[in-house]
Structure formats: structure tokens, C-alpha cells
Coordinates of C-alpha atoms in Angstrom, one line a residue:
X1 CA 97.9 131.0 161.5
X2 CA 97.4 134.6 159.6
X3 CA 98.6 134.8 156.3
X4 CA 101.9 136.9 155.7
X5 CA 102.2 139.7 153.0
X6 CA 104.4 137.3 150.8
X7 CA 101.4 134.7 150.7
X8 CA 98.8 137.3 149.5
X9 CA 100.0 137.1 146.0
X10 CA 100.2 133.5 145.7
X11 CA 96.6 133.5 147.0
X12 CA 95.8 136.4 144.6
X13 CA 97.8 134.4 141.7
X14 CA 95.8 131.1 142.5
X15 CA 92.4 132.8 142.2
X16 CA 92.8 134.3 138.9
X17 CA 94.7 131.4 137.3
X18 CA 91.2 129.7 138.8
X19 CA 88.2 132.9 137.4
X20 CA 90.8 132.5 133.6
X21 CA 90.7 128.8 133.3
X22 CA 86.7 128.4 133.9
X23 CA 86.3 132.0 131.5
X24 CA 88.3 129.8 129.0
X25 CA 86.3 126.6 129.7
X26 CA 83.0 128.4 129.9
X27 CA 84.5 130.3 126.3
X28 CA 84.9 127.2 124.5
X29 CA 81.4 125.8 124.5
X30 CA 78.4 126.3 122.3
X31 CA 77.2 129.4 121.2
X32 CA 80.3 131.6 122.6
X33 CA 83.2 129.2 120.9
X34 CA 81.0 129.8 117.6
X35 CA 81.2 133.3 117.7
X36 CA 84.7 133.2 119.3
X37 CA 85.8 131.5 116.3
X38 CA 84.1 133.7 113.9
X39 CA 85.7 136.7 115.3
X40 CA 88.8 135.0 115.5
X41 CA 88.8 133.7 112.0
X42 CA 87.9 137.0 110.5
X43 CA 90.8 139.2 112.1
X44 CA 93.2 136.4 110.6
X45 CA 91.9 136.4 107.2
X46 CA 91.5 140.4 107.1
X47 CA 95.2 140.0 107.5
X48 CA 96.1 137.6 104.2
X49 CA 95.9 140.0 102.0
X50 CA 98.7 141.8 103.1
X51 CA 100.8 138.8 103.6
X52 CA 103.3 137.1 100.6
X53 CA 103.1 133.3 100.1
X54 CA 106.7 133.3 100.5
X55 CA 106.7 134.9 103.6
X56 CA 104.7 132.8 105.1
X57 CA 105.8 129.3 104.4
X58 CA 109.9 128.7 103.0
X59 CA 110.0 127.1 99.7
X60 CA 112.9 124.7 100.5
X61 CA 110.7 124.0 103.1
X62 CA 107.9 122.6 101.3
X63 CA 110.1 120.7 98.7
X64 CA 111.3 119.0 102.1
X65 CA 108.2 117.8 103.3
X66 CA 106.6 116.7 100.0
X67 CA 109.8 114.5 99.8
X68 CA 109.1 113.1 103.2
X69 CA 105.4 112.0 102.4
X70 CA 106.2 110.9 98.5
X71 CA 110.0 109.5 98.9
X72 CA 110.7 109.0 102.3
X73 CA 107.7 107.6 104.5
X74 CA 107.1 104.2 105.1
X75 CA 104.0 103.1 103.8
X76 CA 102.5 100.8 106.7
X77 CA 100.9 97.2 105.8
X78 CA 97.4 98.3 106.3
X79 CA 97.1 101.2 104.0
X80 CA 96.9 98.5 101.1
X81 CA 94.3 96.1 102.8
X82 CA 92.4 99.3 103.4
X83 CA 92.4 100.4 99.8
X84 CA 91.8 96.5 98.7
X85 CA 88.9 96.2 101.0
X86 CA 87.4 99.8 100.3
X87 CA 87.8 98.1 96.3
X88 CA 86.1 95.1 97.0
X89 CA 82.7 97.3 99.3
X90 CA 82.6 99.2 95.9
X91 CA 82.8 96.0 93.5
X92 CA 79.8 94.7 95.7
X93 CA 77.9 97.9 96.4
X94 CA 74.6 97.2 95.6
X95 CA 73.9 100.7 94.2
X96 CA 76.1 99.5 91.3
X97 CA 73.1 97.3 90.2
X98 CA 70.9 100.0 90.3
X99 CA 72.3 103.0 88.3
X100 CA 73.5 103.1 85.1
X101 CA 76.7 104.5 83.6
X102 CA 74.0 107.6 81.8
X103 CA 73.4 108.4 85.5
X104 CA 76.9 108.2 86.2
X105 CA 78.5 109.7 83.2
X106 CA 76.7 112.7 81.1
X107 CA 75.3 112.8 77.4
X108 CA 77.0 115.9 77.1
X109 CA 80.4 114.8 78.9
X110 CA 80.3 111.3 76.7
X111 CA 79.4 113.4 73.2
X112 CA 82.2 115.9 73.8
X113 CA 84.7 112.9 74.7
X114 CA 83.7 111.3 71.7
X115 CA 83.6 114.1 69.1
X116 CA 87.4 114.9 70.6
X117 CA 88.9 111.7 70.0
X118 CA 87.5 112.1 66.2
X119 CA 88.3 115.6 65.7
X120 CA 90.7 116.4 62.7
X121 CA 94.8 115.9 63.8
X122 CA 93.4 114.8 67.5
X123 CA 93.9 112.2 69.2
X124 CA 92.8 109.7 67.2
X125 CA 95.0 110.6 64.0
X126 CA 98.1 110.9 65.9
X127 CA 97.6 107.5 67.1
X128 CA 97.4 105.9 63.8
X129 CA 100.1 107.5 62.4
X130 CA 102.5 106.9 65.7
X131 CA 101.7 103.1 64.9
X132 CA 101.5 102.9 61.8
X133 CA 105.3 104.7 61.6
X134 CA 106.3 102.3 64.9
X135 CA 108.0 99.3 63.3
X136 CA 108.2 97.2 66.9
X137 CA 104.5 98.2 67.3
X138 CA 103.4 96.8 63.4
X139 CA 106.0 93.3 64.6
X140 CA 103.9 93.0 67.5
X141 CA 100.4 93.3 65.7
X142 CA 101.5 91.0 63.2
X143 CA 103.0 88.2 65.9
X144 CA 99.5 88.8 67.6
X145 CA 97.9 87.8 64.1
X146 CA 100.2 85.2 63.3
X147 CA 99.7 83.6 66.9
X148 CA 96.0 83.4 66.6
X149 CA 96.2 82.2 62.9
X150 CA 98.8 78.7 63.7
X151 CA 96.5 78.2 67.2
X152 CA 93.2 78.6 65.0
X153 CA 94.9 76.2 62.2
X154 CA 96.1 73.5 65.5
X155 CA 92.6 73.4 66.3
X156 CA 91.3 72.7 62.9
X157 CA 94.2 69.7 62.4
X158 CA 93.3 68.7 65.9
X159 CA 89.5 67.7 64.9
X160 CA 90.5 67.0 61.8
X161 CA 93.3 64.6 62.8
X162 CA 91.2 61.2 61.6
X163 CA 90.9 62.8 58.1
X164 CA 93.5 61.6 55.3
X165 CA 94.1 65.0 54.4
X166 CA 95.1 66.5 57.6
X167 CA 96.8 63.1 57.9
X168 CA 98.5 64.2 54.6
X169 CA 98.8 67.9 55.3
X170 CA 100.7 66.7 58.8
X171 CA 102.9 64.1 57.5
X172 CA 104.1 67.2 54.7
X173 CA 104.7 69.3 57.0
X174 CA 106.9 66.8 59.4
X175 CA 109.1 65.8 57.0
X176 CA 109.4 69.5 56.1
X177 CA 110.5 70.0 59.6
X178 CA 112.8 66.8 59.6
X179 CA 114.4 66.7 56.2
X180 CA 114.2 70.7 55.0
X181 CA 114.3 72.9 58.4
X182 CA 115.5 75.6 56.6
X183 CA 112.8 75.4 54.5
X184 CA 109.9 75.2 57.1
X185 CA 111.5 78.0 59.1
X186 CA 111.5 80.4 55.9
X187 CA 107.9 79.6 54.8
X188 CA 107.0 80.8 58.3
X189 CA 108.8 83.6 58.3
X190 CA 107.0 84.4 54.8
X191 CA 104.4 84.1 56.6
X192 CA 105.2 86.1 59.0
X193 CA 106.2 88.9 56.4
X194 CA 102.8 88.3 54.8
X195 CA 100.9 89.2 58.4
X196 CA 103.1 92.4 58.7
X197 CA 102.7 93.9 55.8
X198 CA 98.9 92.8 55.8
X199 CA 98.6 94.9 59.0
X200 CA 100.7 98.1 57.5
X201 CA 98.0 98.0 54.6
X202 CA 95.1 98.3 56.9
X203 CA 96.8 101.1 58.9
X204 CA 97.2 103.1 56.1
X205 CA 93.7 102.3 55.2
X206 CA 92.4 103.5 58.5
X207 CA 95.0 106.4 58.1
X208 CA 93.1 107.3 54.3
X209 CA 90.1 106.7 55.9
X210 CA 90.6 109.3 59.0
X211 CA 91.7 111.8 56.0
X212 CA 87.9 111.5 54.7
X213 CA 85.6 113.8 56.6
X214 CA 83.1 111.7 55.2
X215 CA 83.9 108.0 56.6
X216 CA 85.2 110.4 59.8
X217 CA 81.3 111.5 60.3
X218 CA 80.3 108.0 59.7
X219 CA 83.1 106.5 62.4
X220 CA 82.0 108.9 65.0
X221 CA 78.4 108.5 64.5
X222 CA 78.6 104.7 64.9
X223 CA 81.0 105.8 68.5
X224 CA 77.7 107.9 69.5
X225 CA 75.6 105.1 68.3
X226 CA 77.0 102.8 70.5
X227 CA 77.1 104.9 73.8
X228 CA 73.4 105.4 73.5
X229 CA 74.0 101.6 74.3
X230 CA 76.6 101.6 77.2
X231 CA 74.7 104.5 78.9
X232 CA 71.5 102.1 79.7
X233 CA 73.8 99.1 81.1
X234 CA 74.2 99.5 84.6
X235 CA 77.7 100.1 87.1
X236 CA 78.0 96.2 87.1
X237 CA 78.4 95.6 83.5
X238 CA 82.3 95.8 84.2
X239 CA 81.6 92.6 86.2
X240 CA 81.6 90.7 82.6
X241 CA 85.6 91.7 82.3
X242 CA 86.9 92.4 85.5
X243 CA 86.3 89.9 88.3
X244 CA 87.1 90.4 91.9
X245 CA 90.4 88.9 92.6
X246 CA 91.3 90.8 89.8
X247 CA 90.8 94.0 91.3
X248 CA 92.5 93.0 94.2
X249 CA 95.3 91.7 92.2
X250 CA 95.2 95.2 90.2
X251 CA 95.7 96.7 93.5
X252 CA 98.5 94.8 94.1
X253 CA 100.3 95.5 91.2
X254 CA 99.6 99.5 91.0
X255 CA 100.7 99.5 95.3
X256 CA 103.5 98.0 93.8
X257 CA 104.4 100.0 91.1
X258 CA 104.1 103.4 93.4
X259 CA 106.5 101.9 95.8
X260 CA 109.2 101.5 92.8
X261 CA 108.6 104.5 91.2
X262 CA 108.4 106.6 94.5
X263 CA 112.1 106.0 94.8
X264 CA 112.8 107.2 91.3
X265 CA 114.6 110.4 90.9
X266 CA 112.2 111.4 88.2
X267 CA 109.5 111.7 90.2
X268 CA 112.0 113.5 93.1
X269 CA 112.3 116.1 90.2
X270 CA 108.8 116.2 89.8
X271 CA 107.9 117.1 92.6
X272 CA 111.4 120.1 92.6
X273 CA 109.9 120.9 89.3
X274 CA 105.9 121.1 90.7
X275 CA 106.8 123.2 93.8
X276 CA 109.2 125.4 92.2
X277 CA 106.5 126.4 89.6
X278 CA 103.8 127.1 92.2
X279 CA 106.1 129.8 94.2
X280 CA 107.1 131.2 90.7
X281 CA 103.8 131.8 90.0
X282 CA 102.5 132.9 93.3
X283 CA 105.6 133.4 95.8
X284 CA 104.7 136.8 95.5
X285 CA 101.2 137.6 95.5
X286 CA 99.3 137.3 98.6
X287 CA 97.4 134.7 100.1
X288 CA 94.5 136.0 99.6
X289 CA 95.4 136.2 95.9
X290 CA 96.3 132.5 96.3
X291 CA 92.9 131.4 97.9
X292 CA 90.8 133.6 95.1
X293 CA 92.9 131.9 92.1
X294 CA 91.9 128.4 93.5
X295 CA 88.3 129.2 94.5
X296 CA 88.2 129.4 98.2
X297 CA 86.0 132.1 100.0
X298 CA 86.3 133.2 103.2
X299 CA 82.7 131.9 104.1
X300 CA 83.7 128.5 103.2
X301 CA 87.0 127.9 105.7
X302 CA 84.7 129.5 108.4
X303 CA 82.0 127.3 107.6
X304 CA 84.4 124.6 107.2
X305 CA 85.8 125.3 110.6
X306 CA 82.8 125.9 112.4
X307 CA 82.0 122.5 111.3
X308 CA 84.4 120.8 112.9
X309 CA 85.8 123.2 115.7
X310 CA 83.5 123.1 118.3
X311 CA 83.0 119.3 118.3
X312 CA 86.7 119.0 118.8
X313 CA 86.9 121.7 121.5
X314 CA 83.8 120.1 123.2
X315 CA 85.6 116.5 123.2
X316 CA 88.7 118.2 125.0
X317 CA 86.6 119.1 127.3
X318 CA 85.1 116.6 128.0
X319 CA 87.8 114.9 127.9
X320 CA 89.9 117.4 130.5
X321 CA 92.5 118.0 127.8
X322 CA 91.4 121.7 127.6
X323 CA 91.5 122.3 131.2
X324 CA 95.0 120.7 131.5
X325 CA 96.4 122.4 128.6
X326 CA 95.2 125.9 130.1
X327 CA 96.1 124.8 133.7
X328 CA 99.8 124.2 132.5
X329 CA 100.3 127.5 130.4
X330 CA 98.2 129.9 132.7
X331 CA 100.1 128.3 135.7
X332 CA 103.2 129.4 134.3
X333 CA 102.6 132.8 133.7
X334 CA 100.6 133.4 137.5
X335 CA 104.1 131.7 139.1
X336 CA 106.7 133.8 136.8
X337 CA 108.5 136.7 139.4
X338 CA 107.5 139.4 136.8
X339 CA 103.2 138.3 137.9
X340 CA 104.4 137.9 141.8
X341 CA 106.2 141.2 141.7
X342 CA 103.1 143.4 139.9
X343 CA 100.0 141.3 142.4
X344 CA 102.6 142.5 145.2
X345 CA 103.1 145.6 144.8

């Protein structure tokens, strides 16, 4: 049966949806998706210069969405056993055996480290005069002391106990206990007293000893000293103090801790306070201004792209995704009445 005038440009339609879909297919392979992309790439990024950070992407917007992934989401089971088992390849990499913490970390990065925590009014003088001022901090220290002092003195009476004067020394201090409590509980906290004010003395020696240049040089010598040590011992030596299940218990507790303090409105205001900062600073200079202030080049997000581009556009093809998606789209626009009217007339 012949064809009549008002099925020449369906016909018409059909065959060029057909010669654009295998142009596109035959456009997203190899070499000609490569330079596709290139070109592509190159008209875009001629283009950021001209273009305001906050035109392109809503402030408001982005505090939204960092809430979402910080606050909101729900973190699924198997993010935690990933990072606990990731932990535990790296606790039993072999490599670790074979380099040293010197290959790891540098002379130069160590020295400087080093020479900064022992620098006049740095780091390390703050911290002895924050604790030697902190009252809680100098209880604590001498209830640490004190602790170790009666368990050491247990020991002693404990192979001691046959002897007459440990006999002596215990039956003294029961009936201290029995008939003078008061007593017993004030020589302890003497004690006690003693320990604490022991411990202010030798933070105030460290304190007058910090304010010598002299025993400063000396300190951080010996600090240097000793990393020419650590730097020979290799990435297992941490083995000696931190055992498996303690990593994985470590794990635990820091997955733990993030899903407490995610839901904390400081860090809610953090992250208000972070993005609000970043448009101040660059809401209105261009994104090209942005990519130069954090170091990235053109070349590398073509390179970057180029890297990963084609072997995604090959897999849709492969897979017949591409040719779907362009069958769909391109059908559309052959069957519109604006396409039928221009083919037929």
C-alpha cells in the first residue's frame, strides 16, 4: 500500500532519530569522546571566570545539604565494619614490618615539631603553667601518686606479712582504724596534702626550669636525641601498646562519639559558621578565582575527567544505557508537532 504524504514525515522523523543516535553512539567512543570532552570541557571552563560563586550555587543551599550528610543521614551498619576491617588490613599490613617511622615521618618534619613544642611561650610553657595553675588537675596528679604509693606499700606488707614488723606495722594500723578513725582518716589525708603539694613543687620546678634557655637547650636536645631512636624502629613498634581488639574497640568508641556529637547543636553551628565564612570570603569572586586560591588547574579536572569519562561512557554503552537514554530524549523531540510540522512542509 503506497505511503501517504502524512507518513513521509514520520518516515523522515524515524531515519534521523536513527543517523543521531548511532552519531551519538559512534561520538562517545575512544578517540572522538576524548576530544569531545576536551572541547567540551574547555568552552565550560573559559566560562568560570566570568561566573560568581554565589551565582552559581545558593548559600542556604549548601548549609542544607551539609546538614543532611553531618546531622541528618543515617549512618548504615556497614560503614563501621568497613572502617574496623580497613583498621585491622592496616594493623596487619606487612609493609608495616618493613619501613620505619624515618621513612614515614621526615628529619626535617620531626626537628621542626620538636624545636616548636620547646620554643619560648609555645606550647610546651603554656602547658605547664595551665596545670600547674589547674587545682582539679594538681588533685588528680597527686591521687595518681598517692594510688600508686598505698598499692606499692600493699605489696610490700603482702610479702612481708610473715615478718613481726609488718605483723606490728598492721596490727598499728588496725586498731588505728578501729579505735581512732578519725585519726587514720586525717593522717591520710596529710598524706594526701603531702603528695599535692610535692607535685605543685615539681611543677614549678619544671616551670623555672622552662624559664632557663640553658636546661631548655638541654630538654630539647635530649627530645632530638631520642627521635634519632624512634625514627630506626619500624611501623610495628605501636604493636607494643596498642593491640588489635584495641583498635577495633577504639573504633568503636570514636563511631560512637561522632554519632553523639553529630546531633549537637555546636557542631550544627559549625558547620552555619564554616559555610558562612567561605561565601564571605569568596561569594563574590569567580570560580575561577576559587579554583586558583585552592590550587586547581584547568589541566588537572580535564585530566581528571578524561580519566574516568570515557570508561564510564564505554560501560553505558555497553551496557545499552547510552542508547536508551538518547533513544528516549531524541524520540521526543522527532514526535513533538513543532518537528512533524517543519519535516512536512
Amino acid at each position: 500500500m503506497a505511503k501517504t504524504s502524512a507518513d513521509q514525515p514520520k518516515d523522515l522523523a524515524s531515519q534521523l532519530l536513527e543517523a543521531e543516535v548511532a552519531f551519538w553512539l559512534q561520538n562517545l567512543k575512544g578517540k572522538k569522546f576524548q576530544a569531545l570532552l576536551a572541547d567540551e570541557i574547555g568552552h565550560v571552563l573559559a566560562r568560570f571566570e566570568h561566573i560568581r560563586l554565589r551565582d552559581a550555587v545558593d548559600e542556604n543551599k549548601v548549609k542544607a545539604t551539609a546538614q543532611r550528610y553531618a546531622v541528618e543521614m543515617e549512618i548504615g551498619g556497614a560503614i563501621p565494619e568497613l572502617f574496623g576491617e580497613i583498621a585491622n588490613r592496616i594493623f596487619e599490613f606487612p609493609a608495616s614490618q618493613t619501613t620505619k617511622i624515618g621513612e614515614v615521618v621526615s628529619d626535617s618534619i620531626a626537628t621542626e615539631f620538636i624545636e616548636k613544642i620547646f620554643e619560648q611561650d609555645g606550647v610546651l610553657d603554656h602547658a605547664v603553667t595551665n596545670i600547674r595553675n589547674s587545682t582539679p588537675f594538681r588533685h588528680f596528679l597527686s591521687d595518681v601518686i598517692f594510688t600508686v604509693l598505698k598499692g606499692y606499700v600493699f605489696e610490700q606488707n603482702n610479702l612481708m606479712k610473715y615478718s613481726t614488723v609488718a605483723s606490728s606495722t598492721r596490727k598499728v594500723r588496725e586498731w588505728l582504724s578501729t579505735k581512732a578513725p578519725d585519726l587514720s582518716e586525717g593522717l591520710e589525708d596529710r598524706v594526701r596534702n603531702l603528695m599535692e603539694s610535692g607535685v605543685k613543687g615539681s611543677l614549678e620546678m619544671v616551670d623555672e626550669t622552662l624559664d632557663n634557655e640553658q636546661y631548655r637547650e638541654t630538654a630539647m636536645n635530649s627530645a632530638l636525641a631520642f627521635w634519632d631512636v624512634v625514627r630506626e624502629w619500624p611501623l610495628t613498634a605501636y604493636r607494643d601498646y596498642l593491640t588489635e581488639q584495641d583498635l577495633q574497640e577504639f573504633m568503636v568508641l570514636g563511631y560512637e562519639f561522632w554519632l553523639e556529637f553529630r546531633n549537637t547543636e555546636y557542631l550544627k553551628s559549625c558547620i552555619d559558621l564554616g559555610v558562612d565564612f567561605f561565601f564571605e570570603k569568596y561569594g563574590d569572586q569567580s570560580l575561577q578565582d576559587l579554583l586558583d586560591d585552592i590550587g586547581i588547574s584547568h589541566e588537572m579536572i580535564t585530566d581528571e575527567l578524561d580519566n574516568y569519562i570515557p570508561d564510564l561512557a564505554a560501560l553505558m554503552i555497553k551496557e545499552g544505557l547510552a542508547e536508551s537514554f538518547l533513544r528516549r530524549n531524541l524520540q521526543r523531540f522527532y514526535s513533538s508537532k513543532k518537528v512533524q510540522d517543519l519535516l512536512a512542509g
